[in-house]
CSV table of C-alpha atoms in Angstrom, one decimal:
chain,number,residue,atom,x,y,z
X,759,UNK,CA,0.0,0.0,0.0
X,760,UNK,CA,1.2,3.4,-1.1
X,761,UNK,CA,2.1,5.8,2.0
X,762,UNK,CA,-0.3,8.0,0.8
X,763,UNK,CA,-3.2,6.0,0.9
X,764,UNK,CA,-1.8,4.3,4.0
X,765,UNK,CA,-1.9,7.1,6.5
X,766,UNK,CA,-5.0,9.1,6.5
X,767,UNK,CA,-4.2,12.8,6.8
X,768,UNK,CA,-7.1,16.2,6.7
X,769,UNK,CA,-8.1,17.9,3.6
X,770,UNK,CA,-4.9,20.0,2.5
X,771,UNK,CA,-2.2,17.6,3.5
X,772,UNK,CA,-1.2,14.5,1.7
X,773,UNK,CA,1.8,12.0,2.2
X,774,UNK,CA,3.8,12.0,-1.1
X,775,UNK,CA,7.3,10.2,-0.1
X,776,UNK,CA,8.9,8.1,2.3
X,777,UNK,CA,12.7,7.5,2.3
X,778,UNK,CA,13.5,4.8,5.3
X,779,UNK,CA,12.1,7.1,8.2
X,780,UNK,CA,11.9,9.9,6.7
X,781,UNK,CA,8.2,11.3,5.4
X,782,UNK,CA,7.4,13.9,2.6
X,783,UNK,CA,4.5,15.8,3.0
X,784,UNK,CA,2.6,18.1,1.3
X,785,UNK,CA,0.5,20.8,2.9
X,786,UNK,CA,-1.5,23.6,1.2
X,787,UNK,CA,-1.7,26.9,2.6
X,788,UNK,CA,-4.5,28.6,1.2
X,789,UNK,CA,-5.0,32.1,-0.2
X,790,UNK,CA,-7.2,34.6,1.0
X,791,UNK,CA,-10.1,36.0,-1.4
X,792,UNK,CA,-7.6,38.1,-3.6
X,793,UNK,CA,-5.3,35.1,-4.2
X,794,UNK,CA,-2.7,36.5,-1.9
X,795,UNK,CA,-1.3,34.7,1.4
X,796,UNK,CA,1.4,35.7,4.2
X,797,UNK,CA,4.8,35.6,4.2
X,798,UNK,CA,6.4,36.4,7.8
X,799,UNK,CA,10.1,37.9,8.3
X,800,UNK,CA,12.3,35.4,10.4
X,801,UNK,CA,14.1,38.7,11.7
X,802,UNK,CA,11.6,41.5,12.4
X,803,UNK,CA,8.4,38.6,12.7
X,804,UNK,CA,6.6,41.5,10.4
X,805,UNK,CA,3.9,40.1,7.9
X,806,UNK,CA,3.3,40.8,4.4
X,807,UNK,CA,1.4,39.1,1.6
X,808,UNK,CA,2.0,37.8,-2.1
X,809,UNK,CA,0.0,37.1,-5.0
X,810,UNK,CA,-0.1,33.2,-4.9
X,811,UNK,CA,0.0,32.6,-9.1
X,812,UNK,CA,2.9,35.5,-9.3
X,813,UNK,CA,4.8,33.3,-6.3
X,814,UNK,CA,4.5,30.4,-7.8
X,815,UNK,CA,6.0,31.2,-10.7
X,816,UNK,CA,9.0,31.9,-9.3
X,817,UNK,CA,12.2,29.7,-9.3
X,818,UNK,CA,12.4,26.9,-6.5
X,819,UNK,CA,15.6,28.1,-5.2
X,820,UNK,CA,14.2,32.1,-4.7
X,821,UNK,CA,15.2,34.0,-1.7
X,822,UNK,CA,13.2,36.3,-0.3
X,823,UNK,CA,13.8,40.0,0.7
X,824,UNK,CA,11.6,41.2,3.9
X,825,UNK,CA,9.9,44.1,2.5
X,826,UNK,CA,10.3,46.1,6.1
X,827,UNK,CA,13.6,45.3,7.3
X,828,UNK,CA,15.5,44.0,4.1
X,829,UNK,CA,16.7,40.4,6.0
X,830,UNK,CA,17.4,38.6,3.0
X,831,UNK,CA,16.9,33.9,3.1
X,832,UNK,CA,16.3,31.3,1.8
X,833,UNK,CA,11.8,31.7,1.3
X,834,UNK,CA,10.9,28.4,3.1
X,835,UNK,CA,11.9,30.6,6.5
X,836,UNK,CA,9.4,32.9,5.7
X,837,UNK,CA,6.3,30.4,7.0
X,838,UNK,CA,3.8,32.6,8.9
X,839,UNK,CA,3.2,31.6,12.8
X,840,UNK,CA,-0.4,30.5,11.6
X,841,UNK,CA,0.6,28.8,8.2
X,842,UNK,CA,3.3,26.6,10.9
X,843,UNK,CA,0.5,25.7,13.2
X,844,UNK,CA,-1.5,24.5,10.2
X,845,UNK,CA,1.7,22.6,9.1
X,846,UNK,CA,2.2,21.1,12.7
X,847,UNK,CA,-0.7,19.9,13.0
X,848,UNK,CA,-0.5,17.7,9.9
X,849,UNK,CA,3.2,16.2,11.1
X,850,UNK,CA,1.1,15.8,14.9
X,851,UNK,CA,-1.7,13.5,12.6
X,852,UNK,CA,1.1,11.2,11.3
X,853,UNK,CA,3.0,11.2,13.9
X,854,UNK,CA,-0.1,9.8,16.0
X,855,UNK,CA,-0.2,7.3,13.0
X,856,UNK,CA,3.6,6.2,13.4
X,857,UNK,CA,3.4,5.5,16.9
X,858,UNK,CA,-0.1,3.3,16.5
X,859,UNK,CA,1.6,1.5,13.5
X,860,UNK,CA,5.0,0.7,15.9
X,861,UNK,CA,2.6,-0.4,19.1
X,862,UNK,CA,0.5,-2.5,16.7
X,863,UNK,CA,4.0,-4.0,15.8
X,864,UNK,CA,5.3,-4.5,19.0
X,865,UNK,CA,2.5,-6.1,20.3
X,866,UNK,CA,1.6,-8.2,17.2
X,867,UNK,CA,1.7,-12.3,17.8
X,868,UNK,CA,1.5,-11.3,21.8
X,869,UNK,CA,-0.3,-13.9,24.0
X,870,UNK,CA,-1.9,-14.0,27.6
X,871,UNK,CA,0.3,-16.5,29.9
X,872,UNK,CA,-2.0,-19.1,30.8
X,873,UNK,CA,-0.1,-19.9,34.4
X,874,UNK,CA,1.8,-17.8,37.0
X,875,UNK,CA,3.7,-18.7,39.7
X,876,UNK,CA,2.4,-18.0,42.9
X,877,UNK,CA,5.7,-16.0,44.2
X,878,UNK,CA,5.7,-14.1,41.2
X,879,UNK,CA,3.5,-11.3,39.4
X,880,UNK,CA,1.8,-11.4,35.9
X,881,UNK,CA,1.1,-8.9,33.2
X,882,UNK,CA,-1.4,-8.2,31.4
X,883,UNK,CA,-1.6,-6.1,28.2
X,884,UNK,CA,-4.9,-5.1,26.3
X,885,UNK,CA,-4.2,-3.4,22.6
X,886,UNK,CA,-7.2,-2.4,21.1
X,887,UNK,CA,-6.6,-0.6,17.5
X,888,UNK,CA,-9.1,2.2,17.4
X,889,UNK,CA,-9.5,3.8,14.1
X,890,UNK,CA,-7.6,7.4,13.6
X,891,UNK,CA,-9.9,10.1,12.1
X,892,UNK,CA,-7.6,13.1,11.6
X,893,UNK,CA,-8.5,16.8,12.6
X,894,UNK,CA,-9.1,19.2,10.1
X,895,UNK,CA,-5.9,21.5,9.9
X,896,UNK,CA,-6.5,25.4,11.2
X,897,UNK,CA,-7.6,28.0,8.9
X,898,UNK,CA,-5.4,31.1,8.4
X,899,UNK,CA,-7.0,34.3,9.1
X,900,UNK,CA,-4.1,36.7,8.9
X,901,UNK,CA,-4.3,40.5,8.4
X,902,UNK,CA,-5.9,41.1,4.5
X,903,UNK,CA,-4.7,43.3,2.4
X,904,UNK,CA,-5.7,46.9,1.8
X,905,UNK,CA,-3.8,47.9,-1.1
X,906,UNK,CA,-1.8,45.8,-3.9
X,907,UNK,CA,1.6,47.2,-5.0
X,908,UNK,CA,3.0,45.7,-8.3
X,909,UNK,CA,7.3,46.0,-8.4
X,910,UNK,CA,8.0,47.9,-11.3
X,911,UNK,CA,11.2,45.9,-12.4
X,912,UNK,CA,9.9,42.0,-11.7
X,913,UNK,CA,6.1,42.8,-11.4
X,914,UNK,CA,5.5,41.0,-8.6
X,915,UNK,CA,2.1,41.8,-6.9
X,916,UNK,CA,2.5,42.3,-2.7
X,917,UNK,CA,0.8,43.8,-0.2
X,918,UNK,CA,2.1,45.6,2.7
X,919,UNK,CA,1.4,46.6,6.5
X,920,UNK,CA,3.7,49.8,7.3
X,921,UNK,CA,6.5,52.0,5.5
X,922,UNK,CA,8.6,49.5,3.7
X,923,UNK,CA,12.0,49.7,1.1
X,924,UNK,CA,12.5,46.2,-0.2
X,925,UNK,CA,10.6,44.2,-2.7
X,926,UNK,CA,10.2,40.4,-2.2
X,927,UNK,CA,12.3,39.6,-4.7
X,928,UNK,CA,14.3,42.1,-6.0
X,929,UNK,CA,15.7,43.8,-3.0
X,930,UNK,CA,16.0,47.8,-2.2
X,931,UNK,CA,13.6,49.6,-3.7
X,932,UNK,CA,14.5,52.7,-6.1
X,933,UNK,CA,14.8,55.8,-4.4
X,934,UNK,CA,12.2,57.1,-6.5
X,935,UNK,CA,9.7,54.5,-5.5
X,936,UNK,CA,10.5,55.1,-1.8
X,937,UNK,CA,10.0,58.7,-1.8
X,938,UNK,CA,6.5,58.7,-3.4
X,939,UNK,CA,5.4,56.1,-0.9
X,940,UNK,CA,6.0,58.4,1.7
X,941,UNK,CA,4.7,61.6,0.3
X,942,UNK,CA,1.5,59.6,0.1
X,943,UNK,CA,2.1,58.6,3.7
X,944,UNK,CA,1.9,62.5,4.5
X,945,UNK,CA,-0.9,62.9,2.8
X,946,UNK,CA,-2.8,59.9,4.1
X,947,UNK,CA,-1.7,61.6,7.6
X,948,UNK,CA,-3.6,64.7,6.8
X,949,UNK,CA,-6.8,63.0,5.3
X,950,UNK,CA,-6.7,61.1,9.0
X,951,UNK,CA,-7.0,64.1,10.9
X,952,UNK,CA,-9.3,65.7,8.4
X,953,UNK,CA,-11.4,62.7,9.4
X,954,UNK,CA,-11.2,63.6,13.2
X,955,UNK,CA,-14.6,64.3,15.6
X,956,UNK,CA,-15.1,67.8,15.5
X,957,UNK,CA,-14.8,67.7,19.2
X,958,UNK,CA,-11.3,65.8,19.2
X,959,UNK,CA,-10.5,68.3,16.2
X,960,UNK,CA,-11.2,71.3,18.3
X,961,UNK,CA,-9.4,70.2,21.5
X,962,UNK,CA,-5.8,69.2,19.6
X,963,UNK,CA,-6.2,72.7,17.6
X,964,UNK,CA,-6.5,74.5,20.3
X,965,UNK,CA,-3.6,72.6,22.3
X,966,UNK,CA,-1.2,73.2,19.2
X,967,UNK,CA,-1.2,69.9,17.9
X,968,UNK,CA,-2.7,70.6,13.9
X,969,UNK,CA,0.6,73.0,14.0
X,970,UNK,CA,3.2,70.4,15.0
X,971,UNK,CA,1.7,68.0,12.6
X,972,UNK,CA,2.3,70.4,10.0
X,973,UNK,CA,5.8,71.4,11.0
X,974,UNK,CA,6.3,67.8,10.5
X,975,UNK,CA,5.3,67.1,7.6
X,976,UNK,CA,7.3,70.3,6.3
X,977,UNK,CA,10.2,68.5,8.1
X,978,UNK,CA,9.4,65.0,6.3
X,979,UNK,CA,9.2,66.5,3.1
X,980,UNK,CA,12.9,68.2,3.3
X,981,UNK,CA,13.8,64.6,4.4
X,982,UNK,CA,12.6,62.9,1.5
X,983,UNK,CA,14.0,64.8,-0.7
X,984,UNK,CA,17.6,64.6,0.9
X,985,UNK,CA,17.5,60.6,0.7
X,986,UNK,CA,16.0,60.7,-2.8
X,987,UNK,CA,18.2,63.1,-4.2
X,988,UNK,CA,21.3,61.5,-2.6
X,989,UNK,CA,20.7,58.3,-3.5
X,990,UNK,CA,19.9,59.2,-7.3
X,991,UNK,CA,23.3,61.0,-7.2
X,992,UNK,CA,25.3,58.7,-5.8
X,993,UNK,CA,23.8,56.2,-7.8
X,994,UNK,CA,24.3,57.8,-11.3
X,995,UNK,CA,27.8,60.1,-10.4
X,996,UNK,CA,31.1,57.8,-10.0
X,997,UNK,CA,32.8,60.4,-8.0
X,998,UNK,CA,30.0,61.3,-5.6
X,999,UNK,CA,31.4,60.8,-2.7
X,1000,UNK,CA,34.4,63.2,-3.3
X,1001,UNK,CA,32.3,66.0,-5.1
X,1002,UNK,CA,29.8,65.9,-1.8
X,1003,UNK,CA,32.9,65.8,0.7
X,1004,UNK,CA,32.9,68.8,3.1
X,1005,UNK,CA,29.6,70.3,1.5
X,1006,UNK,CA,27.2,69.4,4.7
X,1007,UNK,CA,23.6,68.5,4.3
X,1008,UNK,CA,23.4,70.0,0.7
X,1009,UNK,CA,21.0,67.6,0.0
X,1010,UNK,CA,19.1,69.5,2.2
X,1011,UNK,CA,19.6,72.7,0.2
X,1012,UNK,CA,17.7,73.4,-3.2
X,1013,UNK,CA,19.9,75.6,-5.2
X,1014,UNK,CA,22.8,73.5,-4.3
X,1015,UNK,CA,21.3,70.5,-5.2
X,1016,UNK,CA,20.0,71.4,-8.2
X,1017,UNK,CA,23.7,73.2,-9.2
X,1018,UNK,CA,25.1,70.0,-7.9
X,1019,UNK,CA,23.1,68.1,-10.4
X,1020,UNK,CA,24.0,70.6,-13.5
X,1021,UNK,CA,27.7,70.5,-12.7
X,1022,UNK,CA,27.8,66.8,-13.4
X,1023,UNK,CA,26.1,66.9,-16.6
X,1024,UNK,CA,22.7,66.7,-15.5
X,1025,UNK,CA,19.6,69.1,-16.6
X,1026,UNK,CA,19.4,71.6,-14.3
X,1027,UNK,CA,16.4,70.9,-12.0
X,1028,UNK,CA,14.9,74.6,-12.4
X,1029,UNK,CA,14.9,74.6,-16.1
X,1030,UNK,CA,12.1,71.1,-15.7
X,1031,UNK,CA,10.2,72.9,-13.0
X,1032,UNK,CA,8.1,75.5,-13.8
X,1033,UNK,CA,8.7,78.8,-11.6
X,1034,UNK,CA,5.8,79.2,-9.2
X,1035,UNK,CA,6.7,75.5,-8.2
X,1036,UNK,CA,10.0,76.1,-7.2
X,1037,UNK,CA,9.3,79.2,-5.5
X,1038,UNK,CA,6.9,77.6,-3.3
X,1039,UNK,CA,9.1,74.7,-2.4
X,1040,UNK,CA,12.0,77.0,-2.5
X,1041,UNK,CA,9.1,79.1,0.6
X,1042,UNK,CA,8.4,75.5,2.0
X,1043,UNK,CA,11.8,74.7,2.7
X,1044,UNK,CA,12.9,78.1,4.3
X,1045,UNK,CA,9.7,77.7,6.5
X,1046,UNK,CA,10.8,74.4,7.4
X,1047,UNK,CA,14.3,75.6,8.4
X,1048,UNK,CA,13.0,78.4,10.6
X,1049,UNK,CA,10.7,76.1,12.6
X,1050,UNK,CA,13.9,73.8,13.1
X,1051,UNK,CA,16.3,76.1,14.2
X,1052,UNK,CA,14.8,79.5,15.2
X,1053,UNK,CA,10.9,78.5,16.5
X,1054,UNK,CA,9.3,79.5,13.5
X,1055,UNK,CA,10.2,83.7,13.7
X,1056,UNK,CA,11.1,85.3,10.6
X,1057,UNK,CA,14.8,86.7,10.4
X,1058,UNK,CA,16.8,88.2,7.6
X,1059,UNK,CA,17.4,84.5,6.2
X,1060,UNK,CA,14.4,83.6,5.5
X,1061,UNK,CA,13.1,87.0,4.2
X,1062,UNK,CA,16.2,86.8,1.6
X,1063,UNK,CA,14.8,83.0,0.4
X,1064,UNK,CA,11.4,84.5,0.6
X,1065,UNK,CA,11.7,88.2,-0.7
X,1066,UNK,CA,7.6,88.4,-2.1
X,1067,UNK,CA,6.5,87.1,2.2
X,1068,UNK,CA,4.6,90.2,3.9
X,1069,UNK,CA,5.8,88.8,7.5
X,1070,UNK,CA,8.4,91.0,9.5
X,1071,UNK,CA,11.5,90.1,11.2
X,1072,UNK,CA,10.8,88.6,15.0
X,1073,UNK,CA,7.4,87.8,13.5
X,1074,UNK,CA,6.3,84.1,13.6
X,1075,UNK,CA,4.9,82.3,11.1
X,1076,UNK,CA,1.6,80.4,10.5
X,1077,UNK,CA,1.4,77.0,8.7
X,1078,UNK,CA,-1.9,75.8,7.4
X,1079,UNK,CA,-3.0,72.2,6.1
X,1080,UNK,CA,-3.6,73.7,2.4
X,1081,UNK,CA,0.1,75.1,2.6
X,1082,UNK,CA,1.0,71.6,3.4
X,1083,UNK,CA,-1.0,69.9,1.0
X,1084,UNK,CA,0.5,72.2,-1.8
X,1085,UNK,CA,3.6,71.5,-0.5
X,1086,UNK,CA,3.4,67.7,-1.2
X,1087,UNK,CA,2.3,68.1,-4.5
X,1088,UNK,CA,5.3,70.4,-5.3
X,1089,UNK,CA,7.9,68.0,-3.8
X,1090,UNK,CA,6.2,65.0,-5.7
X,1091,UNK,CA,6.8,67.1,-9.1
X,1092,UNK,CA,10.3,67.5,-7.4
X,1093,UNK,CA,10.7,64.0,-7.1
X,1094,UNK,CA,9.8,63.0,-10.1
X,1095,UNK,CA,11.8,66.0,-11.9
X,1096,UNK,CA,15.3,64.4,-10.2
X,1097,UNK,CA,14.2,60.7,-11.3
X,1098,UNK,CA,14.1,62.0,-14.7
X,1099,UNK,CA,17.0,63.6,-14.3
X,1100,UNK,CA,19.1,60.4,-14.5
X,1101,UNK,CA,16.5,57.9,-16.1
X,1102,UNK,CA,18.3,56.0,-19.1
């Protein structure tokens, strides 16, 4: 009798080899109403999800990328907690199987004395073989996706749970990629506390939180730019690293960035954007700058980056959502504008 018809095992798990002591099995793990199912990092222990047909047409041997941390294995590590328990529970059925099959051995041909000495003690052994009925294996209900991302360069369809950098299978994400995830992050941020009780709305206005939320954002956007842009140039300039020694954060900076660009035989960035863009980035940054370092009052800096502002030296400044929202949009043409920059 084939091993797979000798040992009886739940829907979704099947015996397929046997070599001496050693058991093959096969166990499903099944996709959630999309097609996608779990993947979980053995580093971080962070989910995320993969389109079942594009994952299994991938080569035996992959090795997958976490999409949040970047730990980089062999894919069979990446089993879900729940997926395991379904698979333990399988290898608990025929285990359960093995050790009635070696009792039912042991015992097989075994007879009840039919004397006993009277200074001495008999045993007595009963074996019944009850019939096995195996458990049906656990379901998974993991975290379902919201949103389906396809990788630009292997078009592999994943879903995600937080911020990420990595794709499943190719690795670090371009920079370009990166940045525009989290410009949408910002603006997914404001549409949350758009969505605020009035009530809970009024109460954080009124303690000054609406404000620091929009000094951040101000703050993220600067950020964004300075990994994006840094990355692009380092990535398409051989000498980077020299040409950027002993200049700072220049990132950080627009003119110099966009100079730095030109020098190396790039487009200069100004000529792509049109010129009420860049003066209102070139407004957004020098706001952010004097909320970092000087508590948001206006000094002679900022008025010289900002010659058309009204406000007054000593004077502090007022952010407002639609200033932020603007300012997303301009830094996403930004982003876009530097991509292109160095795109074959």
């Amino acid at each position: 009798m084939r091993d797979s018809d000798r040992y009886l095992m739940p829907e979704g798990a099947k015996v397929v080899g046997r070599q001496d002591d050693v058991f093959e099995m096969r166990i499903t793990i099944p996709s959630d109403e999309h097609g996608f199912f779990g993947r979980q990092c053995p580093s971080c222990t962070q989910i995320f999800r993969v389109d079942s047909s594009d994952y299994d047409a991938l080569p035996d041997d992959l090795e997958l990328w976490c999409v949040y941390c970047g730990h980089h294995t062999e894919h069979s590590e990446f089993l879900t907690q729940q997926q395991l328990d379904r698979a333990m529970r399988a290898v608990d059925d025929l285990g359960t199987q093995l050790i009635q099959e070696a009792i039912n051995d042991a015992f097989r041909g075994l007879t009840r004395p039919r004397s006993r000495r009277r200074s001495g003690f008999s045993i007595e052994v009963s074996h019944r073989n009850k019939p096995f009925y195996p458990q049906p294996l656990p379901k998974i209900n993991e975290e379902q996706l919201i949103r389906v991302r396809t990788c630009a360069t292997c078009t592999l369809r994943y879903a995600v749970f937080g911020e990420h950098r990595f794709c499943p299978v190719c690795g670090l994400l371009p920079a370009e990629v990166v940045a525009l995830d989290a410009l949408a992050a910002e603006t997914a941020r404001l549409d949350g506390l758009a969505q605020l009780p009035a009530e809970v709305s009024a109460s954080l206005r009124e303690q000054g939180v609406f404000t620091r939320i929009w000094v951040d954002t101000l703050e993220n956007l600067v950020g964004v730019v300075e990994a994006m842009t840094s990355k692009v140039f380092h990535s398409s300039v051989t000498d980077a690293a020299t040409l950027v020694k002993g200049k700072g954060n220049i990132f950080q900076r627009l003119d110099d960035t966009a100079d730095l660009f030109a020098a190396t035989g790039h487009l200069d960035v100004r000529s792509v954007i049109d010129t009420p863009t860049w003066q209102r980035l070139q407004e957004a940054w020098a706001t952010r700058h004097l909320f970092t370092h000087n508590d948001g009052l206006v000094d002679a800096k900022y008025l010289a980056k900002v010659p058309g502002s009204t406000a007054k030296t000593g004077q502090r400044l007022t952010i407002t959502e639609a200033m932020c929202r603007q300012a997303i949009t301009d830094t996403e043409a930004l982003c876009r504008a530097i991509a292109a920059l160095t795109a074959p």
